[in-house]
PDB file of C-alpha atoms and ligand atoms in Angstrom:
ATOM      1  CA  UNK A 198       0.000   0.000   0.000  1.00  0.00           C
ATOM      2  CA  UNK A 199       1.656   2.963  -0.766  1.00  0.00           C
ATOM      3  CA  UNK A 200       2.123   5.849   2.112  1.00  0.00           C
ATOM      4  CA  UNK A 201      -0.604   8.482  -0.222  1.00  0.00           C
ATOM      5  CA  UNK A 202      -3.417   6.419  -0.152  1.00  0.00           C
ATOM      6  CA  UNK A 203      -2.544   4.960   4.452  1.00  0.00           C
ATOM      7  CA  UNK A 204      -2.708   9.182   4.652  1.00  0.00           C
ATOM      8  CA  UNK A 205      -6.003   9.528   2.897  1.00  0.00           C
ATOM      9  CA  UNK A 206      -7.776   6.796   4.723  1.00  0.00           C
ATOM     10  CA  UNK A 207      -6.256   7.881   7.624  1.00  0.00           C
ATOM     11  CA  UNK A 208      -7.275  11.040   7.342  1.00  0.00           C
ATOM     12  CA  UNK A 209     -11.038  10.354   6.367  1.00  0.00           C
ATOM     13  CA  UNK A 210     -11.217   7.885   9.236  1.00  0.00           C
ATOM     14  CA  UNK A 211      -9.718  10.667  12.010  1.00  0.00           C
ATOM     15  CA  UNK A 212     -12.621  12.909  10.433  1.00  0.00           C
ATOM     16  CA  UNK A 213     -15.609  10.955  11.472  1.00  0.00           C
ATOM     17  CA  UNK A 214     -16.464  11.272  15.036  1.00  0.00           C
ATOM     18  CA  UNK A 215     -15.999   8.585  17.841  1.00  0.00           C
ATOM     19  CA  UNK A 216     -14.874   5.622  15.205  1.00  0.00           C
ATOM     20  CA  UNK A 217     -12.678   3.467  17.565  1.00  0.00           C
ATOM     21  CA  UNK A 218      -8.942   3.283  16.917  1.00  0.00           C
ATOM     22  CA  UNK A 219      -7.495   1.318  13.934  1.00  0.00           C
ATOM     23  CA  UNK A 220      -6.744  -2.231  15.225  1.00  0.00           C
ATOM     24  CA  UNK A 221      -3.781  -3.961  15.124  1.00  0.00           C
ATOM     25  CA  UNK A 222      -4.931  -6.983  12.179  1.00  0.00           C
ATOM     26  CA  UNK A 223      -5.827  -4.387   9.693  1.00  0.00           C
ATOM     27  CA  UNK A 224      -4.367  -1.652   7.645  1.00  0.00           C
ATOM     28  CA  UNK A 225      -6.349   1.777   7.245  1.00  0.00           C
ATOM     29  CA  UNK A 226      -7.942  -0.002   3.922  1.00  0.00           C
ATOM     30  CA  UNK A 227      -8.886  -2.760   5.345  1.00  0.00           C
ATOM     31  CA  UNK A 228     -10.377  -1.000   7.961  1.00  0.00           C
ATOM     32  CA  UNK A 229     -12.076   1.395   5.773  1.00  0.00           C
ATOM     33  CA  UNK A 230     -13.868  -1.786   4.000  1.00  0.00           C
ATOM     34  CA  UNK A 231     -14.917  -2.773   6.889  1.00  0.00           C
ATOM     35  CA  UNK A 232     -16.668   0.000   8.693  1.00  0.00           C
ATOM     36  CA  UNK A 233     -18.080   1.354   5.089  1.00  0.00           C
ATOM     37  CA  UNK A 234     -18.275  -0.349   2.081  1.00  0.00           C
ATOM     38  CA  UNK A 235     -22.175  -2.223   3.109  1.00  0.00           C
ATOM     39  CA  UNK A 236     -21.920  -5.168   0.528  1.00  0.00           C
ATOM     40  CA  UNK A 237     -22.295  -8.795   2.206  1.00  0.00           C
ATOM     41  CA  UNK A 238     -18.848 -10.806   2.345  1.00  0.00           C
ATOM     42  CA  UNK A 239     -20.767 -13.552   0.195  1.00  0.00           C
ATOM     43  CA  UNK A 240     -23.003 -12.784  -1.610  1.00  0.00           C
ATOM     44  CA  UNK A 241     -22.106  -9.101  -2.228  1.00  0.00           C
ATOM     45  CA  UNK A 242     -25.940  -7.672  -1.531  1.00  0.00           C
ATOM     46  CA  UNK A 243     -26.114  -3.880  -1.200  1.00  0.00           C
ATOM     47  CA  UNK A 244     -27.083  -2.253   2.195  1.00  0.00           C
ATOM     48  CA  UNK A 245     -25.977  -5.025   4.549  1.00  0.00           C
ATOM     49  CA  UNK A 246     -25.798  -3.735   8.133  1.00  0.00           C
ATOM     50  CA  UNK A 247     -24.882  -6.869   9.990  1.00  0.00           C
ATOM     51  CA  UNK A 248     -21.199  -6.737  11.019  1.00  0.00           C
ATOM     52  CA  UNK A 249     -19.210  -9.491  12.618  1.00  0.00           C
ATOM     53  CA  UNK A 250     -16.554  -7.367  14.212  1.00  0.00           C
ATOM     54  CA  UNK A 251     -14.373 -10.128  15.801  1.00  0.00           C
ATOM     55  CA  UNK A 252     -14.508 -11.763  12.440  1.00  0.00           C
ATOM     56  CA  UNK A 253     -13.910  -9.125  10.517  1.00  0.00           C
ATOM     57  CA  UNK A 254     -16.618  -9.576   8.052  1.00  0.00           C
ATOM     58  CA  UNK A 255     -20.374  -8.391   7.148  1.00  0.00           C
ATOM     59  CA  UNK A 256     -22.060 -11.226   6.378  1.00  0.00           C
ATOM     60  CA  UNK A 257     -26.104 -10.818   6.172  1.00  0.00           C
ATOM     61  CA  UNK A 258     -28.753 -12.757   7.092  1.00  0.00           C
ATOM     62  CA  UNK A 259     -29.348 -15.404   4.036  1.00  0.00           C
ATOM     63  CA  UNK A 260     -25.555 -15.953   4.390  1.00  0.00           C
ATOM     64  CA  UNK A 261     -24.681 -15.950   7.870  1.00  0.00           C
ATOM     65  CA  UNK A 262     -25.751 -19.648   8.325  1.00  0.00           C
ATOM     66  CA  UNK A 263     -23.230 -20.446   5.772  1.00  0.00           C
ATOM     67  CA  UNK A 264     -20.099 -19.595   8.332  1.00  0.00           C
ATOM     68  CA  UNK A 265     -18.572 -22.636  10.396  1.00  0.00           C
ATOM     69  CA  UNK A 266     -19.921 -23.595  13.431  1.00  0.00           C
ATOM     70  CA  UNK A 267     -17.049 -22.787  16.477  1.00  0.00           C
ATOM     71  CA  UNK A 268     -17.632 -26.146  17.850  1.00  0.00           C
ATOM     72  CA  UNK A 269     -16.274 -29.315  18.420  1.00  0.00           C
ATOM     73  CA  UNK A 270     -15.564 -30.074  15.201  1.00  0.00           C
ATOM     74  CA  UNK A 271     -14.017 -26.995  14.546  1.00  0.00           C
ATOM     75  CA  UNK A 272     -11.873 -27.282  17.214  1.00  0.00           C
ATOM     76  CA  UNK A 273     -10.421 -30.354  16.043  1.00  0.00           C
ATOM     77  CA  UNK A 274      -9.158 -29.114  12.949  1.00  0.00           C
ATOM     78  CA  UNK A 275      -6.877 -26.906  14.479  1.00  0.00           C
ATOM     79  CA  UNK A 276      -3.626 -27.424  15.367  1.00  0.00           C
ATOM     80  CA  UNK A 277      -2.946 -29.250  18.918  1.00  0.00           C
ATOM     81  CA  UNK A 278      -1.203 -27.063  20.773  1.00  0.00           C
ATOM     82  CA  UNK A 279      -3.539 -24.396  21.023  1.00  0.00           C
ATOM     83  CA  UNK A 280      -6.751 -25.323  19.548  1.00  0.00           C
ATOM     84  CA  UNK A 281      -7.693 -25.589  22.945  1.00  0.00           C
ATOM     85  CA  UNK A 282      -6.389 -22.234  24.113  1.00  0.00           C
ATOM     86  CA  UNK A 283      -9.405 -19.968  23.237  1.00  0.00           C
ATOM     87  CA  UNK A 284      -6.904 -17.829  21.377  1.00  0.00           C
ATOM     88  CA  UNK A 285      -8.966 -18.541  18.297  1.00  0.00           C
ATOM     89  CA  UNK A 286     -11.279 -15.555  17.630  1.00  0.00           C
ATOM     90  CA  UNK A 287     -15.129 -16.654  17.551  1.00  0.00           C
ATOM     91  CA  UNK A 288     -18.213 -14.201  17.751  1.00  0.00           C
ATOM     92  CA  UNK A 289     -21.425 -14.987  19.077  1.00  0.00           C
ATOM     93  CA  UNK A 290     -24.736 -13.672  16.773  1.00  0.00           C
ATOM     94  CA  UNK A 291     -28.547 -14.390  16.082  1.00  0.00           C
ATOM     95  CA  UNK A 292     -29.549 -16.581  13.762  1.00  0.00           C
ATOM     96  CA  UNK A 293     -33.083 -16.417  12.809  1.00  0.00           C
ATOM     97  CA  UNK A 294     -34.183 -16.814  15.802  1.00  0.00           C
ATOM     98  CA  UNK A 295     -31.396 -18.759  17.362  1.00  0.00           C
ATOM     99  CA  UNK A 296     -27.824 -16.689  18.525  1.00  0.00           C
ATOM    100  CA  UNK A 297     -24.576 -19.090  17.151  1.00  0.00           C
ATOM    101  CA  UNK A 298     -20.983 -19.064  17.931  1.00  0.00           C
ATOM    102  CA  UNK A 299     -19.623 -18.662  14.784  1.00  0.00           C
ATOM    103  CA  UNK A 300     -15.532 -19.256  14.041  1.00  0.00           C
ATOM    104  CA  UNK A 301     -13.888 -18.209  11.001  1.00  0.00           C
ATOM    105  CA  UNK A 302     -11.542 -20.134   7.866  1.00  0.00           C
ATOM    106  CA  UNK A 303      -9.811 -17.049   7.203  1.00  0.00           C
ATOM    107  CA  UNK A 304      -8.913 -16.895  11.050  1.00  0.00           C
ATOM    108  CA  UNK A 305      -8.076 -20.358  11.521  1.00  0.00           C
ATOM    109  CA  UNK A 306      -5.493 -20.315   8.025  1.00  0.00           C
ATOM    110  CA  UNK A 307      -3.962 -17.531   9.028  1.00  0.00           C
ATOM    111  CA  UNK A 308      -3.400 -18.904  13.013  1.00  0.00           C
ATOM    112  CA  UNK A 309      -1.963 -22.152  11.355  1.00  0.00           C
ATOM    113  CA  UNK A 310       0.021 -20.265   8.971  1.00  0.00           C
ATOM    114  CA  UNK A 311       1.650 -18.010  11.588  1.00  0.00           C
ATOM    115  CA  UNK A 312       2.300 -21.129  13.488  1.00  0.00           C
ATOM    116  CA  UNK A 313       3.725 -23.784  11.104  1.00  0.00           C
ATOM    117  CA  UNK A 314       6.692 -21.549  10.473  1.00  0.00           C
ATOM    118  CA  UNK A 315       7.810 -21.687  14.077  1.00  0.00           C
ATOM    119  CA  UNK A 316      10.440 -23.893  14.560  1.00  0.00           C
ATOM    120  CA  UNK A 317      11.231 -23.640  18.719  1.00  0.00           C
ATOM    121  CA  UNK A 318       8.825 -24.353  21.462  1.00  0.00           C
ATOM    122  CA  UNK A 319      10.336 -20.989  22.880  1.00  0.00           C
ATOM    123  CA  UNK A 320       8.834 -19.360  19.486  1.00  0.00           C
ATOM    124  CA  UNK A 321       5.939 -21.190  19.751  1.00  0.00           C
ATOM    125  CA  UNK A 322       5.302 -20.154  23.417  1.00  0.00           C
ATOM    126  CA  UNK A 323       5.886 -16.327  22.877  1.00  0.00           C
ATOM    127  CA  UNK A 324       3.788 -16.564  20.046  1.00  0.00           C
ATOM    128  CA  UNK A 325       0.855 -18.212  22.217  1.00  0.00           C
ATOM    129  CA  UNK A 326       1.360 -15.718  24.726  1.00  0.00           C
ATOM    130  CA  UNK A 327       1.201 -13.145  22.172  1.00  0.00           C
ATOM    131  CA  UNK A 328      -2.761 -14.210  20.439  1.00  0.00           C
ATOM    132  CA  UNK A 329      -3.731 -14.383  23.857  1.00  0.00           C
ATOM    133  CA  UNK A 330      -3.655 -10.742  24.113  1.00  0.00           C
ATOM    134  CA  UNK A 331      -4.162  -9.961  20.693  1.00  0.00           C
ATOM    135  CA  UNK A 332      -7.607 -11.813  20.985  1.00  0.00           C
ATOM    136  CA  UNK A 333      -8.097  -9.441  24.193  1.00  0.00           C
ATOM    137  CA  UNK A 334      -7.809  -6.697  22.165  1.00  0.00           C
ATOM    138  CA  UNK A 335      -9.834  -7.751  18.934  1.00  0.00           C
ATOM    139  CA  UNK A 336     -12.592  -8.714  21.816  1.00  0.00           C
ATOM    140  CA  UNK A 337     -12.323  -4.842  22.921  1.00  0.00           C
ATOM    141  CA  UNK A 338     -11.885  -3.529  20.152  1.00  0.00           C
ATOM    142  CA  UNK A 339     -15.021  -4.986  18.579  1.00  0.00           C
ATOM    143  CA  UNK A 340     -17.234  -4.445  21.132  1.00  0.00           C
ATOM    144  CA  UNK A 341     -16.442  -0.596  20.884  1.00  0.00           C
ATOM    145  CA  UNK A 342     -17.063  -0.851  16.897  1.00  0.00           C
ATOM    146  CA  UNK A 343     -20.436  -2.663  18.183  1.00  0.00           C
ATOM    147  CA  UNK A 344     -21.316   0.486  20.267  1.00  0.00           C
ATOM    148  CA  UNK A 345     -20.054   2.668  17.413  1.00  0.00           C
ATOM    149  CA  UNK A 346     -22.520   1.176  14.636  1.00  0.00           C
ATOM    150  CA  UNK A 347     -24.967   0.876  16.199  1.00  0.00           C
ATOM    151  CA  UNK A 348     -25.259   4.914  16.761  1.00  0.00           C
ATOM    152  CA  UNK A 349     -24.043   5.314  13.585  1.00  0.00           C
ATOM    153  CA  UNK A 350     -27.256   2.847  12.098  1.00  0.00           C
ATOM    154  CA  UNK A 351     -29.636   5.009  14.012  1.00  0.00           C
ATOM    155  CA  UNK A 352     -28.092   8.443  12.747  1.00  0.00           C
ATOM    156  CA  UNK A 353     -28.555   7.227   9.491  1.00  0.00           C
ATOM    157  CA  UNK A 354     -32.305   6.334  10.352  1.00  0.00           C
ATOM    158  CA  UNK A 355     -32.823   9.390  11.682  1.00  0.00           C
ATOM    159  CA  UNK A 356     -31.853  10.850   8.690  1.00  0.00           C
ATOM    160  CA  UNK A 357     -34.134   9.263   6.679  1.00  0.00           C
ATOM    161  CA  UNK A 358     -37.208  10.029   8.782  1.00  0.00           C
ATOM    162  CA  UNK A 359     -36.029  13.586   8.865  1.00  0.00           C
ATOM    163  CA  UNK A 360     -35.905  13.469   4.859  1.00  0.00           C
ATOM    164  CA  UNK A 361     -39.277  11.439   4.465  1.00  0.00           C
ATOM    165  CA  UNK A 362     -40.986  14.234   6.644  1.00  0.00           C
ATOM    166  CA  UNK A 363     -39.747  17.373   4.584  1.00  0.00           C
ATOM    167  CA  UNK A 364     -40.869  14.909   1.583  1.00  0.00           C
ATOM    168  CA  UNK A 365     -44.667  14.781   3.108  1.00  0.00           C
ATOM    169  CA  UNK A 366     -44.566  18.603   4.060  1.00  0.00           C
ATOM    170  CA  UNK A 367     -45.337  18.704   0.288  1.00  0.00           C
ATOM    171  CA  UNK A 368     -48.730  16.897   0.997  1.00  0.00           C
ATOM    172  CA  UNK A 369     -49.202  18.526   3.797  1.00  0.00           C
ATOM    173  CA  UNK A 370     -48.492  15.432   6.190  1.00  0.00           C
ATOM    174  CA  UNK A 371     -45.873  16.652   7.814  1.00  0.00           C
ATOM    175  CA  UNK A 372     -47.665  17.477  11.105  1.00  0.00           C
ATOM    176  CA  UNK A 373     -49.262  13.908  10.848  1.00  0.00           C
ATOM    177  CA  UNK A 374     -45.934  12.563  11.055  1.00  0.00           C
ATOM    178  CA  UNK A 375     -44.505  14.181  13.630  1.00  0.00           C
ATOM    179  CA  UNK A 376     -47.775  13.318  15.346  1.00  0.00           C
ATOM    180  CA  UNK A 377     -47.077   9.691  15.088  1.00  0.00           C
ATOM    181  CA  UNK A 378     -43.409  10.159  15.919  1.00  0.00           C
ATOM    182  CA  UNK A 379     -44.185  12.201  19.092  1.00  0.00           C
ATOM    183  CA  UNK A 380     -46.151   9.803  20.399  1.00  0.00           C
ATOM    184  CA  UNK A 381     -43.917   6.438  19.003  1.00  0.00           C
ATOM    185  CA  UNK A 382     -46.169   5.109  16.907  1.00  0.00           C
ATOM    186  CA  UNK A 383     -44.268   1.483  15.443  1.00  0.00           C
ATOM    187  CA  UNK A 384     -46.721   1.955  12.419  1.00  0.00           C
ATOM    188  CA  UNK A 385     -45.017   4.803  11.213  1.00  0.00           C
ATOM    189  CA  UNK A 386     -41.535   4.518  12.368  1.00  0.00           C
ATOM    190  CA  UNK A 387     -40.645   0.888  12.509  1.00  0.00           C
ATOM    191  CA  UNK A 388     -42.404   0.931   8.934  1.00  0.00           C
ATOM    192  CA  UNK A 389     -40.263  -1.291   6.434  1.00  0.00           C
ATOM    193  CA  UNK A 390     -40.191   1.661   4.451  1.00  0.00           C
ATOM    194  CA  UNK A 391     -39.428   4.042   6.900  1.00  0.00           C
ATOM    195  CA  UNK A 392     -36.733   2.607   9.335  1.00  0.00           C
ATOM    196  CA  UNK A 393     -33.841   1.838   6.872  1.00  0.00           C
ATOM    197  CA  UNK A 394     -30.622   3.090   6.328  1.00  0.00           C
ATOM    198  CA  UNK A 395     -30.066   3.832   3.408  1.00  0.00           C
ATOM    199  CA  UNK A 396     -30.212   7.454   1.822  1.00  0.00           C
ATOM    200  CA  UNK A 397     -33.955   8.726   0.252  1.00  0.00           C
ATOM    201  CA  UNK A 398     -33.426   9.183  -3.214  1.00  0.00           C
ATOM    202  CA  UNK A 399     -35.799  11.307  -5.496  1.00  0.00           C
ATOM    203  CA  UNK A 400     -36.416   7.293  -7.293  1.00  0.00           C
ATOM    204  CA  UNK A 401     -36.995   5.210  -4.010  1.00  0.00           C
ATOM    205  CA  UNK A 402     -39.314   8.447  -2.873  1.00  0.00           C
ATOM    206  CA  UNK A 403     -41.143   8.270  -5.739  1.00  0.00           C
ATOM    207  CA  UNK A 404     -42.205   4.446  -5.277  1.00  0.00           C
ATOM    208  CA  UNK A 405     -43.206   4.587  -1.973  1.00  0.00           C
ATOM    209  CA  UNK A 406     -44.855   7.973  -1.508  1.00  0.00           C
ATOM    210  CA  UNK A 407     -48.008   6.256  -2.128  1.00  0.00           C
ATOM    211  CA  UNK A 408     -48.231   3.855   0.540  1.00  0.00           C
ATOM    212  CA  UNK A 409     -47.210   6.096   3.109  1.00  0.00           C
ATOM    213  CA  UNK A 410     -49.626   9.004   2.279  1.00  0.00           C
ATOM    214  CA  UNK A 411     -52.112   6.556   2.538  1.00  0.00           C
ATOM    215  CA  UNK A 412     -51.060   5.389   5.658  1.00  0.00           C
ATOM    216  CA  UNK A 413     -50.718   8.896   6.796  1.00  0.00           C
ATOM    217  CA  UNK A 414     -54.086  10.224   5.694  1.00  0.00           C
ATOM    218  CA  UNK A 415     -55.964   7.388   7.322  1.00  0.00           C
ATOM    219  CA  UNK A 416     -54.389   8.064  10.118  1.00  0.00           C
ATOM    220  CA  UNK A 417     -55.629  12.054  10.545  1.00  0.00           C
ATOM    221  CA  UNK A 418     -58.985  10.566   9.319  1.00  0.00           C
ATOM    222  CA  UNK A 419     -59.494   8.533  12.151  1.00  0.00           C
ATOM    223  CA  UNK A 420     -57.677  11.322  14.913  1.00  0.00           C
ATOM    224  CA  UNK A 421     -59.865  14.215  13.942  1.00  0.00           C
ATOM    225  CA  UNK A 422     -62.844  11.720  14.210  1.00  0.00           C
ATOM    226  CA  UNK A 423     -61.856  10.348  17.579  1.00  0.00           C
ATOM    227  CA  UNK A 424     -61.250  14.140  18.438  1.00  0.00           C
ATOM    228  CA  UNK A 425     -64.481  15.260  17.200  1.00  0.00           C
ATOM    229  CA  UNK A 426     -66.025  17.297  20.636  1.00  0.00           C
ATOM    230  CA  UNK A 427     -69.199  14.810  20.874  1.00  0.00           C
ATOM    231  CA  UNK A 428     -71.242  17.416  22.736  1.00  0.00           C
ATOM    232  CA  UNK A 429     -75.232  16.257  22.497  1.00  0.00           C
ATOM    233  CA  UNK A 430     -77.388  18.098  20.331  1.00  0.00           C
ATOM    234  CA  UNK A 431     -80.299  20.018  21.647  1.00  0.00           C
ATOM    235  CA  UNK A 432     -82.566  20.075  19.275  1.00  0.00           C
ATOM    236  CA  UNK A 433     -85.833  17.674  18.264  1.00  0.00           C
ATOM    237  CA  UNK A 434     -84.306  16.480  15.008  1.00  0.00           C
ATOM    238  CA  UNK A 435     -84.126  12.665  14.747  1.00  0.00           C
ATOM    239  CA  UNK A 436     -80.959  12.510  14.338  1.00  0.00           C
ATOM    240  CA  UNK A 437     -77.704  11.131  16.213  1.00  0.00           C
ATOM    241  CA  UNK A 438     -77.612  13.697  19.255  1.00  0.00           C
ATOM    242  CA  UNK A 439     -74.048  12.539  19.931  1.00  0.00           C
ATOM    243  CA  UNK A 440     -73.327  13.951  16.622  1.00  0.00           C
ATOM    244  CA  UNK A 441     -74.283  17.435  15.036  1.00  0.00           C
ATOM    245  CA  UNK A 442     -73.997  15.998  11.603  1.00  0.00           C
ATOM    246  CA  UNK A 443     -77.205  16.145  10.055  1.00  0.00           C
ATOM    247  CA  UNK A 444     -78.835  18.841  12.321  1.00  0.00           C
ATOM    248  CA  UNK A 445     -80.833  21.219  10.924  1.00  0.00           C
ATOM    249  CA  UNK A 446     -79.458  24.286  13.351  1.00  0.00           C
ATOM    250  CA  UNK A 447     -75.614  23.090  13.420  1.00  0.00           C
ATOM    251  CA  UNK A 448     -75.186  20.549  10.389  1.00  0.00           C
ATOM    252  CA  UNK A 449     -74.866  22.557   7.823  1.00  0.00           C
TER     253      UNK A 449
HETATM  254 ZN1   ZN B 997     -25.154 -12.321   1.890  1.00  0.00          ZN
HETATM  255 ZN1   ZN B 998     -79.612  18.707  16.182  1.00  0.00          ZN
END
């Protein structure tokens, strides 16, 4: 890598507040790739916000069952003398509805790699001694990237709402939204189309626009009509006297 392109990366990652430090397995591009480039590991789908930080990978949902197991078997395709160590980094994540402890190939070639060209049990010790505390730090170190992207996923949320509202202010929903904000309402903002990450483009406005000025227009409907004042009507008009509709003094 040459030293222009370590200062740029360095420089855009120093830029953008509270990222955690760069780790010691990766180089700034590496690192870069990992925090920002949002395309599965496997099957290279757009938007993917599910991040194995230990492992060093975003893998989504469809292909996260497709990792290796960190199990017994796993285990025993490592080398002796320290497959038994825990020095091997793993990461625990849901599954559908299940969480797995996941291990990793690229981890486990690169462990055996490292330690095949050891030749004295002296080397082999320090080097033991030395993925202990490396995997101490990968275990910090990804479990302040956690923390870290997960703010980061609900900036970029936020974001979206915020540009979804000015988009309604045009059909004068605006105030409905913020309504339904305000007061938390999941049918609004935990709507598939509403809680993503990913940036609201004139295209993706203009396909689901409908849908949510339905949703937002039916929702007015029935607020004004609970918050109709329902006083009783005096007059002798058969008519509803909860309602004023259809009165001859006041309906019209
Ligand atoms: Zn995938
Ligand atoms: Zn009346």
């Amino acid at each position: 890598m040459s030293r222009t392109s370590e200062f740029v990366w360095r420089t855009a990652r120093l830029s953008i507040e509270g990222l955690p430090y760069l780790p010691y397995d990766l180089n700034e591009p590496q690192y870069a790739r990992l925090l920002c480039e949002r395309n599965c590991y496997v099957c290279q789908r757009k938007d993917c916000d599910d991040v194995l930080w230990t492992l060093r990978a975003r893998v989504c949902q469809r292909c996260v069952a497709s990792l290796p197991l960190y199990d017994r078997n796993y285990l025993s395709k490592q080398p002796e003398a320290y497959r038994d160590l825990g020095i091997l980094p793993s990461e625990r994540t849901v599954v559908g509805r299940s969480t797995r402890l996941l291990g990793s190939n690229k981890w486990a070639k690169r462990f055996r790699e490292e330690f095949q060209i050891l030749n004295t049990q002296t080397e082999r010790d320090e080097w033991i001694s030395r993925k202990e505390k490396e995997h101490q730090d990968l275990k910090k170190h990804a479990s302040l990237c956690e923390k870290w992207h997960r703010s980061h996923i609900e900036d970029l949320e936020m974001t979206r709402m915020d540009d979804i509202v000015l988009r309604l202010n045009e059909f004068g929903l605006a105030g409905e939204a913020e309504i339904m904000i305000e007061d938390d309402e999941d049918e609004f903002i935990s709507h598939r189309l509403v809680k993503q990450t990913a940036k609201l483009t004139d295209y993706s406005w203009n396909s689901m626009k409908t849908e949510l000025i339905k949703l937002l227009s039916n929702h007015r409907a029935k607020r004004v009509a609970l918050e109709m004042p329902r006083f009783p009507c005096w007059c002798s008009d058969p008519h509803s006297i909860w309602s004023r509709a259809g009165c001859q003094w006041y309906g019209r």
